[in-house]
């Protein structure tokens, strides 16, 4: 019998106060209800960045899961940007490696399943293009936010220097 796992992630602890967990859980619950699936285990990386791959460390939820994945298992994720915000080639390589071990990926947004057949055959090019595009969007969003945050901190530092105020984190 195959196992179904869900995965919820967000980057900063401050996001825990928002609706991120609820939004992701609702999307996962909806797709499970449509397919008649029950989640065997919920995996979470709360406050763990996917931009630099911290969520894939052995001590992280997703990293630990990847080390113990079993053939026939399915991982349900709200969207590709919850899975990773790394370079698309790295996301794709990671997914293909786990798929070779028998893991299927179901993205709740769009109810899109990536399984053995997705990475092979006539539809593979189109499906991989979809995955690449989603990964590129996620990476670009993180890169954009990083630039915005660096600019904001630089402005705060300049303002503090002008007024001779002490800055803290």
PDB file of C-alpha atoms in Angstrom:
ATOM      1  CA  UNK A   1       0.000   0.000   0.000  1.00  0.00           C
ATOM      2  CA  UNK A   2       1.416   3.383  -0.965  1.00  0.00           C
ATOM      3  CA  UNK A   3       1.721   6.154   1.569  1.00  0.00           C
ATOM      4  CA  UNK A   4       0.591   9.741   1.162  1.00  0.00           C
ATOM      5  CA  UNK A   5       2.608  12.552   2.699  1.00  0.00           C
ATOM      6  CA  UNK A   6       1.813  16.245   2.843  1.00  0.00           C
ATOM      7  CA  UNK A   7       4.374  19.021   2.970  1.00  0.00           C
ATOM      8  CA  UNK A   8       3.945  22.550   4.305  1.00  0.00           C
ATOM      9  CA  UNK A   9       6.731  25.120   4.343  1.00  0.00           C
ATOM     10  CA  UNK A  10       7.285  28.814   4.778  1.00  0.00           C
ATOM     11  CA  UNK A  11      10.485  30.807   5.102  1.00  0.00           C
ATOM     12  CA  UNK A  12      10.274  32.879   8.280  1.00  0.00           C
ATOM     13  CA  UNK A  13       8.783  32.330  11.710  1.00  0.00           C
ATOM     14  CA  UNK A  14       6.910  35.635  11.307  1.00  0.00           C
ATOM     15  CA  UNK A  15       4.818  33.989   8.566  1.00  0.00           C
ATOM     16  CA  UNK A  16       3.408  31.614  11.179  1.00  0.00           C
ATOM     17  CA  UNK A  17       1.181  34.469  12.331  1.00  0.00           C
ATOM     18  CA  UNK A  18      -0.338  34.764   8.851  1.00  0.00           C
ATOM     19  CA  UNK A  19      -2.468  32.369   6.818  1.00  0.00           C
ATOM     20  CA  UNK A  20       0.327  30.352   5.183  1.00  0.00           C
ATOM     21  CA  UNK A  21      -0.267  27.113   7.094  1.00  0.00           C
ATOM     22  CA  UNK A  22      -4.039  27.324   6.718  1.00  0.00           C
ATOM     23  CA  UNK A  23      -3.854  28.152   2.987  1.00  0.00           C
ATOM     24  CA  UNK A  24      -1.482  25.290   2.229  1.00  0.00           C
ATOM     25  CA  UNK A  25      -3.422  22.821   4.390  1.00  0.00           C
ATOM     26  CA  UNK A  26      -6.715  23.724   2.724  1.00  0.00           C
ATOM     27  CA  UNK A  27      -5.221  23.143  -0.742  1.00  0.00           C
ATOM     28  CA  UNK A  28      -3.834  19.768   0.350  1.00  0.00           C
ATOM     29  CA  UNK A  29      -7.101  18.748   2.030  1.00  0.00           C
ATOM     30  CA  UNK A  30      -9.080  19.674  -1.086  1.00  0.00           C
ATOM     31  CA  UNK A  31      -6.988  17.580  -3.470  1.00  0.00           C
ATOM     32  CA  UNK A  32      -6.995  14.649  -1.019  1.00  0.00           C
ATOM     33  CA  UNK A  33     -10.787  14.808  -0.771  1.00  0.00           C
ATOM     34  CA  UNK A  34     -11.106  14.882  -4.573  1.00  0.00           C
ATOM     35  CA  UNK A  35      -8.890  11.825  -4.911  1.00  0.00           C
ATOM     36  CA  UNK A  36     -10.186   9.976  -1.853  1.00  0.00           C
ATOM     37  CA  UNK A  37      -6.743   9.996  -0.219  1.00  0.00           C
ATOM     38  CA  UNK A  38      -5.829  10.186   3.441  1.00  0.00           C
ATOM     39  CA  UNK A  39      -2.508  11.711   4.491  1.00  0.00           C
ATOM     40  CA  UNK A  40      -0.375   9.215   6.403  1.00  0.00           C
ATOM     41  CA  UNK A  41       2.168  11.763   7.582  1.00  0.00           C
ATOM     42  CA  UNK A  42       2.371  15.548   7.568  1.00  0.00           C
ATOM     43  CA  UNK A  43       5.832  17.022   7.043  1.00  0.00           C
ATOM     44  CA  UNK A  44       6.529  20.632   7.873  1.00  0.00           C
ATOM     45  CA  UNK A  45       9.406  23.055   7.585  1.00  0.00           C
ATOM     46  CA  UNK A  46       8.081  26.109   9.383  1.00  0.00           C
ATOM     47  CA  UNK A  47      10.428  29.065   9.195  1.00  0.00           C
ATOM     48  CA  UNK A  48      12.910  27.239   6.955  1.00  0.00           C
ATOM     49  CA  UNK A  49      14.058  28.847   3.719  1.00  0.00           C
ATOM     50  CA  UNK A  50      13.821  27.027   0.405  1.00  0.00           C
ATOM     51  CA  UNK A  51      15.861  29.709  -1.357  1.00  0.00           C
ATOM     52  CA  UNK A  52      19.215  28.260  -0.320  1.00  0.00           C
ATOM     53  CA  UNK A  53      17.996  24.705   0.218  1.00  0.00           C
ATOM     54  CA  UNK A  54      17.955  24.763   4.033  1.00  0.00           C
ATOM     55  CA  UNK A  55      14.773  22.680   3.960  1.00  0.00           C
ATOM     56  CA  UNK A  56      16.693  19.827   2.297  1.00  0.00           C
ATOM     57  CA  UNK A  57      19.248  19.365   5.090  1.00  0.00           C
ATOM     58  CA  UNK A  58      19.048  15.975   6.805  1.00  0.00           C
ATOM     59  CA  UNK A  59      17.736  17.672   9.969  1.00  0.00           C
ATOM     60  CA  UNK A  60      14.930  19.463   8.089  1.00  0.00           C
ATOM     61  CA  UNK A  61      11.525  17.949   7.488  1.00  0.00           C
ATOM     62  CA  UNK A  62      11.829  17.553   3.723  1.00  0.00           C
ATOM     63  CA  UNK A  63      15.466  16.464   3.888  1.00  0.00           C
ATOM     64  CA  UNK A  64      14.652  13.757   6.425  1.00  0.00           C
ATOM     65  CA  UNK A  65      11.687  12.635   4.327  1.00  0.00           C
ATOM     66  CA  UNK A  66      13.833  12.386   1.177  1.00  0.00           C
ATOM     67  CA  UNK A  67      16.230  10.096   3.038  1.00  0.00           C
ATOM     68  CA  UNK A  68      13.455   7.652   3.925  1.00  0.00           C
ATOM     69  CA  UNK A  69      11.120   7.856   0.912  1.00  0.00           C
ATOM     70  CA  UNK A  70       9.613   4.544  -0.172  1.00  0.00           C
ATOM     71  CA  UNK A  71       8.508   3.290  -3.558  1.00  0.00           C
ATOM     72  CA  UNK A  72       4.892   4.102  -4.359  1.00  0.00           C
ATOM     73  CA  UNK A  73       4.710   7.083  -1.997  1.00  0.00           C
ATOM     74  CA  UNK A  74       3.123  10.397  -2.936  1.00  0.00           C
ATOM     75  CA  UNK A  75       4.160  13.813  -1.637  1.00  0.00           C
ATOM     76  CA  UNK A  76       1.439  16.474  -1.810  1.00  0.00           C
ATOM     77  CA  UNK A  77       2.539  20.103  -1.896  1.00  0.00           C
ATOM     78  CA  UNK A  78       0.468  23.246  -2.427  1.00  0.00           C
ATOM     79  CA  UNK A  79       2.717  24.541  -5.201  1.00  0.00           C
ATOM     80  CA  UNK A  80       6.249  24.171  -6.558  1.00  0.00           C
ATOM     81  CA  UNK A  81       7.340  27.320  -4.683  1.00  0.00           C
ATOM     82  CA  UNK A  82       6.653  25.522  -1.387  1.00  0.00           C
ATOM     83  CA  UNK A  83       8.878  22.659  -2.533  1.00  0.00           C
ATOM     84  CA  UNK A  84      11.856  24.796  -3.512  1.00  0.00           C
ATOM     85  CA  UNK A  85      13.023  28.215  -4.603  1.00  0.00           C
ATOM     86  CA  UNK A  86      16.341  27.028  -5.906  1.00  0.00           C
ATOM     87  CA  UNK A  87      17.468  26.995  -9.526  1.00  0.00           C
ATOM     88  CA  UNK A  88      15.000  25.065 -11.726  1.00  0.00           C
ATOM     89  CA  UNK A  89      17.659  22.541 -12.769  1.00  0.00           C
ATOM     90  CA  UNK A  90      18.306  21.722  -9.099  1.00  0.00           C
ATOM     91  CA  UNK A  91      14.579  21.311  -8.370  1.00  0.00           C
ATOM     92  CA  UNK A  92      14.102  19.121 -11.410  1.00  0.00           C
ATOM     93  CA  UNK A  93      17.154  16.982 -10.651  1.00  0.00           C
ATOM     94  CA  UNK A  94      16.028  16.480  -7.036  1.00  0.00           C
ATOM     95  CA  UNK A  95      12.529  15.505  -8.137  1.00  0.00           C
ATOM     96  CA  UNK A  96      13.760  13.103 -10.840  1.00  0.00           C
ATOM     97  CA  UNK A  97      16.155  11.432  -8.381  1.00  0.00           C
ATOM     98  CA  UNK A  98      13.340  10.854  -5.888  1.00  0.00           C
ATOM     99  CA  UNK A  99      10.997   9.783  -8.661  1.00  0.00           C
ATOM    100  CA  UNK A 100      13.497   7.070  -9.595  1.00  0.00           C
ATOM    101  CA  UNK A 101      13.120   5.832  -6.018  1.00  0.00           C
ATOM    102  CA  UNK A 102       9.370   5.651  -6.573  1.00  0.00           C
ATOM    103  CA  UNK A 103       8.113   8.981  -5.199  1.00  0.00           C
ATOM    104  CA  UNK A 104       5.262  10.767  -6.955  1.00  0.00           C
ATOM    105  CA  UNK A 105       4.655  14.513  -6.518  1.00  0.00           C
ATOM    106  CA  UNK A 106       1.189  16.032  -6.489  1.00  0.00           C
ATOM    107  CA  UNK A 107       0.890  19.805  -6.617  1.00  0.00           C
ATOM    108  CA  UNK A 108      -2.465  20.775  -5.137  1.00  0.00           C
ATOM    109  CA  UNK A 109      -2.580  23.954  -7.202  1.00  0.00           C
ATOM    110  CA  UNK A 110      -3.805  22.611 -10.517  1.00  0.00           C
ATOM    111  CA  UNK A 111      -4.122  19.073  -9.111  1.00  0.00           C
ATOM    112  CA  UNK A 112      -1.005  18.188 -11.128  1.00  0.00           C
ATOM    113  CA  UNK A 113       0.647  14.808 -10.604  1.00  0.00           C
ATOM    114  CA  UNK A 114       4.290  14.237 -11.506  1.00  0.00           C
ATOM    115  CA  UNK A 115       4.948  10.503 -11.575  1.00  0.00           C
ATOM    116  CA  UNK A 116       6.949   7.945 -13.551  1.00  0.00           C
ATOM    117  CA  UNK A 117       5.063   8.711 -16.782  1.00  0.00           C
ATOM    118  CA  UNK A 118       5.382  12.489 -16.388  1.00  0.00           C
ATOM    119  CA  UNK A 119       9.153  12.338 -16.683  1.00  0.00           C
ATOM    120  CA  UNK A 120       8.977  10.066 -19.748  1.00  0.00           C
ATOM    121  CA  UNK A 121       6.941   9.671 -22.907  1.00  0.00           C
ATOM    122  CA  UNK A 122       5.186  12.045 -25.264  1.00  0.00           C
ATOM    123  CA  UNK A 123       3.831  14.448 -22.657  1.00  0.00           C
ATOM    124  CA  UNK A 124       7.151  14.716 -20.777  1.00  0.00           C
ATOM    125  CA  UNK A 125       8.373  17.838 -22.588  1.00  0.00           C
ATOM    126  CA  UNK A 126       5.241  19.840 -21.872  1.00  0.00           C
ATOM    127  CA  UNK A 127       4.975  18.692 -18.242  1.00  0.00           C
ATOM    128  CA  UNK A 128       8.662  19.391 -17.593  1.00  0.00           C
ATOM    129  CA  UNK A 129       8.234  22.823 -19.158  1.00  0.00           C
ATOM    130  CA  UNK A 130       5.393  23.494 -16.686  1.00  0.00           C
ATOM    131  CA  UNK A 131       7.560  22.391 -13.783  1.00  0.00           C
ATOM    132  CA  UNK A 132      10.539  24.424 -15.011  1.00  0.00           C
ATOM    133  CA  UNK A 133       8.373  27.526 -15.410  1.00  0.00           C
ATOM    134  CA  UNK A 134       6.948  27.199 -11.910  1.00  0.00           C
ATOM    135  CA  UNK A 135      10.429  26.719 -10.481  1.00  0.00           C
ATOM    136  CA  UNK A 136      11.746  29.709 -12.397  1.00  0.00           C
ATOM    137  CA  UNK A 137       8.877  31.859 -11.088  1.00  0.00           C
ATOM    138  CA  UNK A 138       9.558  30.744  -7.500  1.00  0.00           C
ATOM    139  CA  UNK A 139      13.299  31.409  -7.796  1.00  0.00           C
ATOM    140  CA  UNK A 140      12.705  34.794  -9.409  1.00  0.00           C
ATOM    141  CA  UNK A 141      10.301  35.817  -6.651  1.00  0.00           C
ATOM    142  CA  UNK A 142      12.852  34.958  -3.958  1.00  0.00           C
ATOM    143  CA  UNK A 143      15.605  36.781  -5.815  1.00  0.00           C
ATOM    144  CA  UNK A 144      13.361  39.856  -6.160  1.00  0.00           C
ATOM    145  CA  UNK A 145      12.472  39.833  -2.449  1.00  0.00           C
ATOM    146  CA  UNK A 146      16.131  39.520  -1.533  1.00  0.00           C
ATOM    147  CA  UNK A 147      17.025  42.626  -3.551  1.00  0.00           C
ATOM    148  CA  UNK A 148      14.128  44.581  -2.014  1.00  0.00           C
ATOM    149  CA  UNK A 149      15.135  43.600   1.526  1.00  0.00           C
ATOM    150  CA  UNK A 150      18.806  44.511   0.954  1.00  0.00           C
ATOM    151  CA  UNK A 151      17.762  47.938  -0.350  1.00  0.00           C
ATOM    152  CA  UNK A 152      15.475  48.505   2.638  1.00  0.00           C
ATOM    153  CA  UNK A 153      18.249  47.611   5.104  1.00  0.00           C
ATOM    154  CA  UNK A 154      20.725  49.816   3.264  1.00  0.00           C
ATOM    155  CA  UNK A 155      18.293  52.765   3.533  1.00  0.00           C
ATOM    156  CA  UNK A 156      17.790  52.107   7.248  1.00  0.00           C
ATOM    157  CA  UNK A 157      21.551  51.975   7.786  1.00  0.00           C
ATOM    158  CA  UNK A 158      22.080  55.216   5.850  1.00  0.00           C
ATOM    159  CA  UNK A 159      19.303  56.938   7.805  1.00  0.00           C
ATOM    160  CA  UNK A 160      20.757  55.713  11.099  1.00  0.00           C
ATOM    161  CA  UNK A 161      24.212  56.982  10.089  1.00  0.00           C
ATOM    162  CA  UNK A 162      22.788  60.395   9.163  1.00  0.00           C
ATOM    163  CA  UNK A 163      20.976  60.760  12.489  1.00  0.00           C
ATOM    164  CA  UNK A 164      23.679  58.902  14.458  1.00  0.00           C
ATOM    165  CA  UNK A 165      21.075  56.499  15.834  1.00  0.00           C
ATOM    166  CA  UNK A 166      22.025  53.039  16.977  1.00  0.00           C
ATOM    167  CA  UNK A 167      20.563  50.288  14.792  1.00  0.00           C
ATOM    168  CA  UNK A 168      19.603  46.827  15.881  1.00  0.00           C
ATOM    169  CA  UNK A 169      18.117  43.862  14.106  1.00  0.00           C
TER     170      UNK A 169
END
